Amino acid sequence: MLKPLLLLLVLAGAHSAPLGDLYLPVDDVEILTIENFKKYVENSTSAWLVEFYASWCGYCQRFAPPWKKFATETAPWRDMVRVGVLECSDEINTPICREFGIVKYPTVRYFHENYHFGGGDFGVVVPREFPVTVDAIKKNVIERFMTELSEGRGVYPNLLPYLHSNLEPFFDEENDDIFYGFLVIEEDNYLGGEVALDLHKTPNITIRHALYNNTNLVKNLKIEKFPTLVIIDRNNNSQIITENIEHKKELKSTIVNFLEKEGVKIIEYTPDKKGHLSQDPDPKQHSRALLRQKIKKMGDAVFQMDLETALRYALEREVATSRVIKGDQLVALKAFLSVIKKYFPFGYNSTSFITDLTNLTSSDEVQGVQIQVLVKQAEENGMFSTPQRFLGCQGSANRFRGYPCSLWRLFHYLTVNSVLLNVSNRKANPVEVLSSMHGYIKHFFSCSHCSEHFQKMAAERNLTSVSSLEESVLWLWEAHNVVNKRLKGDTTEDPEYPKEQFPTRVRCPECYQEDGSWKKKEVFKYLKRMYGRYSVRYVGSDTKVLFPGLDR
Ligand SMILES: Cc1cc2nc3c(=O)[nH]c(=O)nc-3n(C[C@H](O)[C@H](O)[C@H](O)COP(=O)(O)OP(=O)(O)OC[C@H]3O[C@@H](n4cnc5c(N)ncnc54)[C@H](O)[C@@H]3O)c2cc1C
Ligand SMILES: *[C@@H]1O[C@H](CO)[C@@H](O)[C@H](O)[C@H]1NC(C)=O
Ligand SMILES: *[C@@H]1O[C@H](CO)[C@@H](O)[C@H](O)[C@H]1NC(C)=O
Ligand SMILES: *[C@@H]1O[C@H](CO)[C@@H](O)[C@H](O)[C@H]1NC(C)=O
Ligand SMILES: *[C@@H]1O[C@H](CO)[C@@H](O)[C@H](O)[C@H]1NC(C)=O
Ligand SMILES: *[C@@H]1O[C@H](CO)[C@@H](O)[C@H](O)[C@H]1NC(C)=O
Ligand SMILES: *[C@@H]1O[C@H](CO)[C@@H](O)[C@H](O)[C@H]1NC(C)=O
Ligand SMILES: *[C@@H]1O[C@H](CO)[C@@H](O)[C@H](O)[C@H]1NC(C)=O
Ligand SMILES: *[C@@H]1O[C@H](CO)[C@@H](O)[C@H](O)[C@H]1NC(C)=O
């Protein structure tokens, strides 16, 4: 007898899209949405730097603080370039992210001033390095500005290096109202560019930089240390050289002090501070927290809802965001669909969905939108038994757990059930699920650093030499524990769900030897019990979809 526990779900309320809370209206970034994106970015008099992100992605979480700080520190640039964020994991925004071909998070794109939609211009990717620092962001952004300038766009001050071998022609390229020149000679830390951007509104001055490898200039000015500031007064052509300025603050204050002494008024652009937007307290928050506590008490349970949500999320928000899928990516997609078809716990009437998908991928290339359409149809035709929401993978805040949690569970589920369905199959391919997972993670998982880590780990831990189905279950278990260990104490860790070696001693005392090492046989039994298809919980599932005709 199946007793659907729909009641609990009612408590969950109508919350579906995980609304990002990485950025708030009080931050110095503009929160873009599908509704205002075009309005702001198209025909804008300033350029735009837009971070496309997913709130569940760990790197996006780590990227957010420096990105906000970058926005705050570059406030004086705001009339030239604006800083925005757009959350792709909010389903409302998904069409924009697809249109712009965002497949990895976070992605920063630069849109030049007077940008127009259509015509194949989807902005330019601004590289971001990890670990992220505000300085690294500034450097990459200034490099972008330099390219814009060299291509004849951008309303920035002259950021291109001074190439002459002496100061004679310094004012030749400048307007008549420029009286003071500041030349920063530096290695490559973009001090000059940054200060030039900060002070671009100050009249009658120009701030340029030259590189240390302009050897003639360096020789002529007898400069030995970098960065060095040279101040040039156009009236009497006097030069003041201040060597070895270390920091931006020092450079800026030297320039500002000089100008103040000369009676020049310093003007720094200050954008309008955005007011606090009033935010409705979420009336469903309390009941959601209650539900989460109940679910948590159920221990290491696997829920149909998380598995179905993982699959839809993967297909809609990752696979379908590619404009065209072909070549190795298509091979990876086929392998993924093949194991989904074999082992995913579809309802009896829902397999046609995966058959259609498989059929679609039998051609040489597939459009992301075609996948999108099939998932949407499946949704409309009631192929899924749950709303698209997380249950066992719901975190204590929206930025925690969610999709990556459900994806792990999906792949554990698939490995375990490939064992259960092939007990007497001697020809079983031991890496069928693992290699399909590897392909999926490599080609589609939008958390790019996770993907890289996983690929590296797969190589180091010899994924391809796994020799039995049982071993494949343990391989994934071990690999996941390596990730858990690495992420313990990380900022992405949900304080209510700390990263532990799995299963914990409390859940599975028999999994541990006395000395604390694993009893793998017991671990295997535990995983089989937990992820086996008959253990899946149907909280929030419409069991009529899963078991049609079954009398309840
Ligand atoms: C392939 C992959 C690689 C990732 N790499 C990174 C990364 O490099 N950096 C990063 O910040 N984030 C990474 N993530 C995300 C991260 O691992 C977590 O998924 C995320 O932080 C959410 O954690 P969670 O607490 O919900 O538990 P998760 O680690 O997501 O685990 C989900 C559930 O699986 C079960 N489980 C836990 N451990 C095991 C195990 N060993 N065997 C079987 N079941 C287990 C538990 O029930 C747990 O609740 C990756 C995710 C995936 C899918
Ligand atoms: C931008 O300008 C183009 C051409 O002038 C116009 O067609 C378009 O509607 C404008 N877009 C917005 C959002 O104002
Ligand atoms: C300084 O620049 C402003 C704006 O270009 C100009 O109007 C002014 O005349 C300049 N100052 C002097 C002293 O030339
Ligand atoms: C100086 O260095 C920069 C980058 O560090 C390089 O692009 C440039 O070509 C170099 N110029 C000369 C003259 O060597
Ligand atoms: C000439 O240069 C000196 C610095 O050597 C400076 O203090 C002075 O203001 C300049 N004079 C004029 C007329 O600009
Ligand atoms: C679903 O499956 C049941 C049992 O196999 C069948 O009787 C029923 O017609 C199916 N319903 C739909 C809508 O396909
Ligand atoms: C596969 O798709 C083609 C083209 O849409 C269709 O003609 C064919 O019937 C489909 N095959 C199956 C098995 O659904
Ligand atoms: C398990 O058996 C099924 C049915 O024979 C087969 O399709 C599948 O590929 C097998 N799984 C593995 C991992 O070999
Ligand atoms: C992977 O294989 C190599 C070579 O066979 C071996 O040295 C290494 O220990 C293996 N690594 C793991 C984690 O099993």
PDB file of N, CA and C and ligand atoms in Angstrom, residues 457-463 465 475 478, ligand 9:
ATOM      1  N   MET A 457      40.290  14.463 -10.664  1.00  0.00           N
ATOM      2  CA  MET A 457      40.169  13.370  -9.711  1.00  0.00           C
ATOM      3  C   MET A 457      39.933  12.040 -10.430  1.00  0.00           C
ATOM      4  N   ALA A 458      39.123  12.081 -11.482  1.00  0.00           N
ATOM      5  CA  ALA A 458      38.829  10.854 -12.229  1.00  0.00           C
ATOM      6  C   ALA A 458      40.115  10.274 -12.803  1.00  0.00           C
ATOM      7  N   ALA A 459      41.001  11.156 -13.259  1.00  0.00           N
ATOM      8  CA  ALA A 459      42.269  10.684 -13.811  1.00  0.00           C
ATOM      9  C   ALA A 459      43.153  10.131 -12.696  1.00  0.00           C
ATOM     10  N   GLU A 460      43.262  10.895 -11.614  1.00  0.00           N
ATOM     11  CA  GLU A 460      44.140  10.474 -10.515  1.00  0.00           C
ATOM     12  C   GLU A 460      43.671   9.197  -9.847  1.00  0.00           C
ATOM     13  N   ARG A 461      42.346   9.068  -9.769  1.00  0.00           N
ATOM     14  CA  ARG A 461      41.810   7.910  -9.063  1.00  0.00           C
ATOM     15  C   ARG A 461      41.395   6.793 -10.003  1.00  0.00           C
ATOM     16  N   ASN A 462      41.903   6.857 -11.204  1.00  0.00           N
ATOM     17  CA  ASN A 462      41.792   5.740 -12.145  1.00  0.00           C
ATOM     18  C   ASN A 462      40.355   5.300 -12.414  1.00  0.00           C
ATOM     19  N   LEU A 463      39.507   6.210 -12.706  1.00  0.00           N
ATOM     20  CA  LEU A 463      38.106   5.874 -12.967  1.00  0.00           C
ATOM     21  C   LEU A 463      37.963   4.746 -13.978  1.00  0.00           C
ATOM     22  N   SER A 465      39.806   2.310 -14.665  1.00  0.00           N
ATOM     23  CA  SER A 465      40.240   0.942 -14.355  1.00  0.00           C
ATOM     24  C   SER A 465      39.351   0.262 -13.321  1.00  0.00           C
ATOM     25  N   TRP A 475      33.728   3.424  -5.809  1.00  0.00           N
ATOM     26  CA  TRP A 475      34.600   4.472  -6.400  1.00  0.00           C
ATOM     27  C   TRP A 475      33.942   5.840  -6.221  1.00  0.00           C
ATOM     28  N   GLU A 478      33.874   6.961  -2.611  1.00  0.00           N
ATOM     29  CA  GLU A 478      35.173   7.437  -2.153  1.00  0.00           C
ATOM     30  C   GLU A 478      35.482   8.817  -2.736  1.00  0.00           C
TER      31      GLU A 478
HETATM   32  C1  LIG B   9      45.895   4.574  -9.969  1.00  0.00           C
HETATM   33  O1  LIG B   9      46.704   3.730 -10.741  1.00  0.00           O
HETATM   34  C2  LIG B   9      48.097   3.899 -10.527  1.00  0.00           C
HETATM   35  C3  LIG B   9      48.845   3.039 -11.506  1.00  0.00           C
HETATM   36  O2  LIG B   9      48.227   1.798 -11.654  1.00  0.00           O
HETATM   37  C4  LIG B   9      48.440   3.594  -9.071  1.00  0.00           C
HETATM   38  O3  LIG B   9      49.803   3.833  -8.840  1.00  0.00           O
HETATM   39  C5  LIG B   9      47.614   4.500  -8.155  1.00  0.00           C
HETATM   40  O4  LIG B   9      47.829   4.161  -6.801  1.00  0.00           O
HETATM   41  C6  LIG B   9      46.131   4.391  -8.478  1.00  0.00           C
HETATM   42  N1  LIG B   9      45.429   5.370  -7.702  1.00  0.00           N
HETATM   43  C7  LIG B   9      44.382   5.078  -6.926  1.00  0.00           C
HETATM   44  C8  LIG B   9      43.776   6.210  -6.156  1.00  0.00           C
HETATM   45  O5  LIG B   9      43.912   3.956  -6.862  1.00  0.00           O
END
